[in-house]
């Protein structure tokens, strides 16, 4: 599992406090990539770096615009609307 986020430089502080990365194989953060979701390049950078095909990626987000952008690039995308629906 990997993370793709629009976090700012505060990502480092969040990581230091929560150690979320222990649950992830890698993280792709917008301020490091230079691209923010829903920009297409924000999806393409991780896909390239992981050596994956778009159709092999599942993207989960609570923002419909981000989900639509992922789908437009061929990713399987799920809009998260709450834990009760999982």
XYZ file of C-alpha atoms in Angstrom:
86
model
C 0.000 0.000 0.000
C 1.236 3.468 -0.905
C 0.045 6.977 -0.072
C -0.502 9.899 -2.432
C -1.222 13.149 -0.653
C -1.442 16.892 -1.107
C 0.394 17.428 2.173
C 2.611 20.457 2.507
C 6.013 20.565 4.173
C 4.083 19.802 7.376
C 4.109 16.200 6.192
C 7.434 15.707 7.988
C 5.955 16.874 11.299
C 2.885 14.677 10.836
C 5.114 11.706 10.032
C 7.327 12.340 13.056
C 4.322 12.360 15.366
C 2.244 9.560 13.850
C 4.761 7.342 12.026
C 2.097 6.593 9.397
C 4.784 5.356 7.037
C 5.115 2.166 9.070
C 1.884 1.055 7.366
C 3.011 2.027 3.853
C 5.520 0.806 1.309
C 6.034 4.392 0.122
C 4.539 7.875 0.222
C 4.204 10.402 -2.565
C 3.660 13.917 -1.265
C 2.729 16.872 -3.453
C 5.251 19.338 -2.068
C 8.054 16.868 -2.869
C 6.701 15.877 -6.302
C 5.822 19.403 -7.398
C 2.313 18.327 -8.442
C -0.967 18.399 -6.543
C -3.921 16.086 -6.933
C -6.047 16.286 -9.144
C -3.281 17.280 -11.597
C -2.656 14.298 -13.882
C 1.085 14.431 -13.223
C 0.434 13.905 -9.495
C -0.857 10.442 -10.444
C 1.686 9.743 -13.173
C 4.771 10.323 -10.989
C 3.969 7.533 -8.488
C 2.810 5.178 -11.231
C 6.115 5.662 -13.056
C 8.218 5.323 -9.912
C 6.394 2.148 -8.904
C 6.668 0.697 -12.386
C 2.929 0.069 -12.381
C 0.282 0.342 -15.051
C -2.607 2.734 -14.409
C -5.113 -0.099 -14.668
C -3.317 -1.933 -11.842
C -3.711 0.954 -9.392
C -6.606 1.500 -6.990
C -6.933 5.094 -5.802
C -9.116 5.902 -2.763
C -10.037 9.479 -1.861
C -12.914 11.351 -0.254
C -12.853 14.117 -2.879
C -15.008 13.410 -5.957
C -12.858 15.675 -8.141
C -9.745 13.659 -7.287
C -11.537 10.365 -7.911
C -12.791 11.608 -11.289
C -9.274 12.727 -12.247
C -7.857 9.305 -11.351
C -10.526 7.532 -13.374
C -9.829 9.779 -16.364
C -6.250 8.414 -16.339
C -7.398 4.806 -16.238
C -7.004 4.128 -12.522
C -9.636 2.204 -10.616
C -10.857 4.879 -8.193
C -13.117 4.649 -5.153
C -14.708 7.593 -3.405
C -14.540 7.086 0.366
C -17.642 8.523 2.024
C -17.351 7.058 5.488
C -16.411 4.008 7.474
C -20.048 2.965 7.847
C -20.143 2.193 4.113
C -17.007 0.041 4.126
